[in-house]
Amino acid sequence: MDLLERTLAAASKDQRTTDDKGTLLAGLPQGGTLRASPPITDDRGSLFEVFNEVWPGQGGNPVRQAYVTTMRPGVVKGWGLHKRHGDRYFLLTGTIQFLMYDVRPDSPTLGHLFKVTVSEANRQFLTIPPFVWHADHNVGDTEALLLSMPTEPYDYADPDKWRLPLDTPLIPHKFPGARGY
Ligand SMILES: Cc1cn([C@H]2C[C@H](O)[C@@H](COP(=O)(O)OP(=O)(O)O[C@H]3O[C@@H](C)C(=O)[C@@H](O)[C@H]3O)O2)c(=O)[nH]c1=O
């Protein structure tokens, strides 16, 4: 076998990752949604749609609370899981890789790990269903600002949040050198 055949035999072939409109075809946990929010630009500036309850998968879940979280470069927030609410994220600035690990016994994507990277150059609206472990990793070199609009308002007395350490052996992903919790 010559060098070409030997190297190709060891190579992996890229699979399709976007549709012909450039929309990410990133896999998602069942029930998650990802919607591109391209800039609507005119001579005055741009407009980015953040949320509209008529979008697919949003029916009946109006925004009842919104907050912004920031992540310094290299920081990871997570692993987090919510039982009573889903997360709805819109990236404002920076570059974040969202990791999701589905542990729902009846889900067709049970045991699957998903990674979706979003940046200011390609803003997306992402929804993560309850009972899906997730972590937000700032893979950029600037502070990231993330707008969150959970499907339920924050319960100060009984936060709907469970945590696993970033180095848990229970989730097949490592964050070498990352800081956070
Ligand atoms: C979400 C939230 C938190 N807090 C408080 C709780 C805590 O003292 C501080 C930081 O909260 P958190 O540690 O939950 O913030 P943070 O680690 O940024 O949490 C985020 O992480 C990612 C992975 C997620 O899953 C998100 O849902 C969100 O929980 O802010 C509020 O006062 N109001 C709120 O609405």
mmCIF file of C-alpha atoms and ligand atoms in Angstrom:
data_model
loop_
_atom_site.group_PDB
_atom_site.id
_atom_site.type_symbol
_atom_site.label_atom_id
_atom_site.label_comp_id
_atom_site.label_asym_id
_atom_site.label_seq_id
_atom_site.Cartn_x
_atom_site.Cartn_y
_atom_site.Cartn_z
ATOM 1 C CA MET A 1 0.000 0.000 0.000
ATOM 2 C CA ASP A 2 1.568 3.328 -0.990
ATOM 3 C CA LEU A 3 1.714 6.458 1.200
ATOM 4 C CA LEU A 4 -1.517 7.856 -0.266
ATOM 5 C CA GLU A 5 -3.495 4.698 0.453
ATOM 6 C CA ARG A 6 -1.938 4.290 3.938
ATOM 7 C CA THR A 7 -2.740 7.866 5.003
ATOM 8 C CA LEU A 8 -6.257 7.799 3.562
ATOM 9 C CA ALA A 9 -6.939 4.481 5.275
ATOM 10 C CA ALA A 10 -6.183 6.203 8.603
ATOM 11 C CA ALA A 11 -8.067 9.413 7.727
ATOM 12 C CA SER A 12 -11.626 10.395 8.676
ATOM 13 C CA LYS A 13 -13.929 12.067 6.139
ATOM 14 C CA ASP A 14 -15.778 15.292 6.988
ATOM 15 C CA GLN A 15 -19.544 14.953 7.156
ATOM 16 C CA ARG A 16 -22.062 17.621 6.258
ATOM 17 C CA THR A 17 -22.310 20.234 9.028
ATOM 18 C CA THR A 18 -24.421 23.005 7.454
ATOM 19 C CA ASP A 19 -27.301 23.246 5.019
ATOM 20 C CA ASP A 20 -26.945 25.205 1.806
ATOM 21 C CA LYS A 21 -28.041 28.356 3.678
ATOM 22 C CA GLY A 22 -25.156 28.010 6.112
ATOM 23 C CA THR A 23 -27.410 26.945 9.012
ATOM 24 C CA LEU A 24 -25.668 24.645 11.456
ATOM 25 C CA LEU A 25 -26.938 21.066 11.263
ATOM 26 C CA ALA A 26 -25.447 20.427 14.694
ATOM 27 C CA GLY A 27 -27.122 17.478 16.371
ATOM 28 C CA LEU A 28 -29.183 18.419 19.389
ATOM 29 C CA PRO A 29 -30.772 16.527 22.254
ATOM 30 C CA GLN A 30 -34.333 15.589 21.340
ATOM 31 C CA GLY A 31 -36.537 18.655 21.925
ATOM 32 C CA GLY A 32 -33.656 21.124 21.700
ATOM 33 C CA THR A 33 -33.801 23.829 19.029
ATOM 34 C CA LEU A 34 -31.191 25.933 17.246
ATOM 35 C CA ARG A 35 -32.165 28.938 15.159
ATOM 36 C CA ALA A 36 -29.750 31.168 13.305
ATOM 37 C CA SER A 37 -30.171 34.883 13.918
ATOM 38 C CA PRO A 38 -28.447 36.634 11.007
ATOM 39 C CA PRO A 39 -27.965 40.402 11.202
ATOM 40 C CA ILE A 40 -30.755 42.355 9.488
ATOM 41 C CA THR A 41 -28.668 45.295 8.381
ATOM 42 C CA ASP A 42 -29.530 48.616 6.833
ATOM 43 C CA ASP A 43 -27.676 51.874 6.458
ATOM 44 C CA ARG A 44 -28.362 52.750 10.163
ATOM 45 C CA GLY A 45 -27.145 49.521 11.765
ATOM 46 C CA SER A 46 -28.323 45.920 12.361
ATOM 47 C CA LEU A 47 -31.103 44.037 14.102
ATOM 48 C CA PHE A 48 -30.756 40.495 15.552
ATOM 49 C CA GLU A 49 -33.905 38.636 16.505
ATOM 50 C CA VAL A 50 -33.423 37.178 19.991
ATOM 51 C CA PHE A 51 -36.703 35.417 20.716
ATOM 52 C CA ASN A 52 -40.210 35.140 19.307
ATOM 53 C CA GLU A 53 -42.766 32.849 20.860
ATOM 54 C CA VAL A 54 -44.054 31.951 17.385
ATOM 55 C CA TRP A 55 -40.737 30.270 16.533
ATOM 56 C CA PRO A 56 -40.861 26.459 16.316
ATOM 57 C CA GLY A 57 -40.680 24.784 19.715
ATOM 58 C CA GLN A 58 -41.419 27.998 21.673
ATOM 59 C CA GLY A 59 -45.208 27.890 21.643
ATOM 60 C CA GLY A 60 -46.742 28.494 25.055
ATOM 61 C CA ASN A 61 -43.452 29.333 26.699
ATOM 62 C CA PRO A 62 -43.307 33.136 26.857
ATOM 63 C CA VAL A 63 -40.264 34.802 28.385
ATOM 64 C CA ARG A 64 -40.916 35.208 32.119
ATOM 65 C CA GLN A 65 -37.361 35.966 33.210
ATOM 66 C CA ALA A 66 -34.189 37.051 31.481
ATOM 67 C CA TYR A 67 -30.636 37.480 32.738
ATOM 68 C CA VAL A 68 -27.166 37.884 31.325
ATOM 69 C CA THR A 69 -24.237 35.723 32.406
ATOM 70 C CA THR A 70 -20.646 36.507 31.542
ATOM 71 C CA MET A 71 -17.777 34.085 31.129
ATOM 72 C CA ARG A 72 -14.151 35.117 31.109
ATOM 73 C CA PRO A 73 -11.951 33.561 28.395
ATOM 74 C CA GLY A 74 -11.313 29.877 29.076
ATOM 75 C CA VAL A 75 -13.997 29.606 31.753
ATOM 76 C CA VAL A 76 -16.606 26.836 31.754
ATOM 77 C CA LYS A 77 -19.958 27.151 33.517
ATOM 78 C CA GLY A 78 -21.434 23.762 34.277
ATOM 79 C CA TRP A 79 -22.168 20.918 34.342
ATOM 80 C CA GLY A 80 -25.699 22.042 35.065
ATOM 81 C CA LEU A 81 -29.073 20.280 34.838
ATOM 82 C CA HIS A 82 -32.557 21.617 35.456
ATOM 83 C CA LYS A 83 -35.624 19.490 36.240
ATOM 84 C CA ARG A 84 -38.412 22.057 36.050
ATOM 85 C CA HIS A 85 -37.250 24.377 33.279
ATOM 86 C CA GLY A 86 -35.501 24.441 29.942
ATOM 87 C CA ASP A 87 -32.712 26.868 29.113
ATOM 88 C CA ARG A 88 -32.974 29.321 26.233
ATOM 89 C CA TYR A 89 -29.738 31.059 25.295
ATOM 90 C CA PHE A 90 -28.846 33.896 22.959
ATOM 91 C CA LEU A 91 -25.165 34.779 22.615
ATOM 92 C CA LEU A 92 -24.512 38.503 22.720
ATOM 93 C CA THR A 93 -20.718 38.701 22.529
ATOM 94 C CA GLY A 94 -17.784 36.276 22.429
ATOM 95 C CA THR A 95 -17.555 32.637 21.376
ATOM 96 C CA ILE A 96 -19.125 29.857 23.427
ATOM 97 C CA GLN A 97 -19.147 26.109 22.881
ATOM 98 C CA PHE A 98 -22.315 24.638 24.365
ATOM 99 C CA LEU A 99 -22.014 21.012 25.439
ATOM 100 C CA MET A 100 -25.111 18.929 26.077
ATOM 101 C CA TYR A 101 -25.353 15.361 27.372
ATOM 102 C CA ASP A 102 -28.759 13.689 27.254
ATOM 103 C CA VAL A 103 -29.533 11.413 30.225
ATOM 104 C CA ARG A 104 -33.305 11.113 29.769
ATOM 105 C CA PRO A 105 -34.158 7.381 29.869
ATOM 106 C CA ASP A 106 -36.872 7.628 27.179
ATOM 107 C CA SER A 107 -35.020 10.007 24.855
ATOM 108 C CA PRO A 108 -33.942 8.815 21.374
ATOM 109 C CA THR A 109 -30.721 10.788 21.981
ATOM 110 C CA LEU A 110 -30.058 9.192 25.388
ATOM 111 C CA GLY A 111 -26.330 9.007 26.064
ATOM 112 C CA HIS A 112 -25.416 11.298 23.180
ATOM 113 C CA LEU A 113 -23.021 14.238 23.711
ATOM 114 C CA PHE A 114 -23.650 17.314 21.570
ATOM 115 C CA LYS A 115 -21.382 20.296 20.918
ATOM 116 C CA VAL A 116 -22.559 23.557 19.368
ATOM 117 C CA THR A 117 -20.163 26.490 18.973
ATOM 118 C CA VAL A 118 -21.711 29.927 18.575
ATOM 119 C CA SER A 119 -20.031 33.303 18.039
ATOM 120 C CA GLU A 120 -20.852 36.895 17.192
ATOM 121 C CA ALA A 121 -20.177 35.985 13.565
ATOM 122 C CA ASN A 122 -22.978 33.411 13.631
ATOM 123 C CA ARG A 123 -25.425 34.180 16.433
ATOM 124 C CA GLN A 124 -27.898 31.424 17.276
ATOM 125 C CA PHE A 125 -30.875 30.997 19.602
ATOM 126 C CA LEU A 126 -30.417 27.692 21.432
ATOM 127 C CA THR A 127 -32.885 25.844 23.636
ATOM 128 C CA ILE A 128 -31.870 23.013 25.975
ATOM 129 C CA PRO A 129 -34.667 20.831 27.419
ATOM 130 C CA PRO A 130 -34.860 19.899 31.115
ATOM 131 C CA PHE A 131 -32.882 16.840 32.297
ATOM 132 C CA VAL A 132 -30.067 17.459 29.819
ATOM 133 C CA TRP A 133 -26.652 18.093 31.393
ATOM 134 C CA HIS A 134 -25.053 21.136 29.832
ATOM 135 C CA ALA A 135 -21.976 23.287 30.117
ATOM 136 C CA ASP A 136 -21.064 26.581 28.489
ATOM 137 C CA HIS A 137 -17.382 26.898 27.560
ATOM 138 C CA ASN A 138 -15.905 30.261 26.577
ATOM 139 C CA VAL A 139 -13.551 29.090 23.824
ATOM 140 C CA GLY A 140 -12.873 32.638 22.694
ATOM 141 C CA ASP A 141 -10.279 35.177 23.819
ATOM 142 C CA THR A 142 -12.755 37.827 24.991
ATOM 143 C CA GLU A 143 -15.327 37.868 27.771
ATOM 144 C CA ALA A 144 -18.559 36.293 26.531
ATOM 145 C CA LEU A 145 -22.001 37.685 27.326
ATOM 146 C CA LEU A 146 -24.876 35.237 27.203
ATOM 147 C CA LEU A 147 -28.553 36.175 27.449
ATOM 148 C CA SER A 148 -30.627 33.507 29.227
ATOM 149 C CA MET A 149 -34.422 33.310 29.078
ATOM 150 C CA PRO A 150 -35.344 30.172 31.039
ATOM 151 C CA THR A 151 -38.835 28.757 30.536
ATOM 152 C CA GLU A 152 -39.558 29.240 34.259
ATOM 153 C CA PRO A 153 -38.560 32.163 36.458
ATOM 154 C CA TYR A 154 -35.698 31.602 38.914
ATOM 155 C CA ASP A 155 -36.949 30.181 42.221
ATOM 156 C CA TYR A 156 -34.827 32.000 44.809
ATOM 157 C CA ALA A 157 -36.044 29.705 47.590
ATOM 158 C CA ASP A 158 -35.524 26.449 45.694
ATOM 159 C CA PRO A 159 -33.169 26.872 42.707
ATOM 160 C CA ASP A 160 -33.893 24.342 39.967
ATOM 161 C CA LYS A 161 -30.261 23.479 39.449
ATOM 162 C CA TRP A 162 -28.166 20.350 39.906
ATOM 163 C CA ARG A 163 -24.422 20.355 39.349
ATOM 164 C CA LEU A 164 -21.721 17.863 38.476
ATOM 165 C CA PRO A 165 -18.009 18.784 38.592
ATOM 166 C CA LEU A 166 -16.395 19.559 35.245
ATOM 167 C CA ASP A 167 -14.124 16.504 35.612
ATOM 168 C CA THR A 168 -16.948 14.069 36.386
ATOM 169 C CA PRO A 169 -16.310 10.615 34.866
ATOM 170 C CA LEU A 170 -20.061 10.315 34.282
ATOM 171 C CA ILE A 171 -20.022 12.607 31.218
ATOM 172 C CA PRO A 172 -17.755 11.725 28.245
ATOM 173 C CA HIS A 173 -16.096 15.125 27.858
ATOM 174 C CA LYS A 174 -13.039 16.739 29.364
ATOM 175 C CA PHE A 175 -12.135 20.423 29.624
ATOM 176 C CA PRO A 176 -8.339 20.313 29.744
ATOM 177 C CA GLY A 177 -7.002 23.421 31.457
ATOM 178 C CA ALA A 178 -10.426 25.040 31.756
ATOM 179 C CA ARG A 179 -11.484 26.918 34.903
ATOM 180 C CA GLY A 180 -14.997 27.040 36.282
ATOM 181 C CA TYR A 181 -17.933 25.211 37.870
HETATM 182 C C1 LIG B 1 -29.972 31.979 37.413
HETATM 183 C C2 LIG B 1 -29.910 32.933 38.593
HETATM 184 C C3 LIG B 1 -28.899 32.839 39.507
HETATM 185 N N1 LIG B 1 -28.859 33.705 40.555
HETATM 186 C C4 LIG B 1 -27.728 33.633 41.502
HETATM 187 C C5 LIG B 1 -27.465 32.240 42.050
HETATM 188 C C6 LIG B 1 -25.971 32.245 42.259
HETATM 189 O O1 LIG B 1 -25.657 32.808 43.521
HETATM 190 C C7 LIG B 1 -25.444 33.187 41.190
HETATM 191 C C8 LIG B 1 -24.898 32.418 40.020
HETATM 192 O O2 LIG B 1 -25.918 31.514 39.635
HETATM 193 P P1 LIG B 1 -25.486 30.280 38.767
HETATM 194 O O3 LIG B 1 -24.269 29.677 39.386
HETATM 195 O O4 LIG B 1 -26.694 29.456 38.521
HETATM 196 O O5 LIG B 1 -25.087 31.046 37.439
HETATM 197 P P2 LIG B 1 -24.378 30.361 36.280
HETATM 198 O O6 LIG B 1 -23.339 29.423 36.721
HETATM 199 O O7 LIG B 1 -23.976 31.415 35.305
HETATM 200 O O8 LIG B 1 -25.558 29.515 35.787
HETATM 201 C C9 LIG B 1 -25.733 29.310 34.520
HETATM 202 O O9 LIG B 1 -24.890 28.216 34.240
HETATM 203 C C10 LIG B 1 -25.278 27.457 33.101
HETATM 204 C C11 LIG B 1 -24.431 26.210 32.970
HETATM 205 C C12 LIG B 1 -26.700 27.125 33.262
HETATM 206 O O10 LIG B 1 -27.102 25.991 33.347
HETATM 207 C C13 LIG B 1 -27.611 28.281 33.375
HETATM 208 O O11 LIG B 1 -28.932 27.790 33.531
HETATM 209 C C14 LIG B 1 -27.237 29.087 34.526
HETATM 210 O O12 LIG B 1 -27.597 28.332 35.711
HETATM 211 O O13 LIG B 1 -26.564 33.980 40.748
HETATM 212 C C15 LIG B 1 -29.829 34.689 40.747
HETATM 213 O O14 LIG B 1 -29.782 35.465 41.713
HETATM 214 N N2 LIG B 1 -30.847 34.787 39.843
HETATM 215 C C16 LIG B 1 -30.933 33.948 38.780
HETATM 216 O O15 LIG B 1 -31.885 34.089 37.969
#
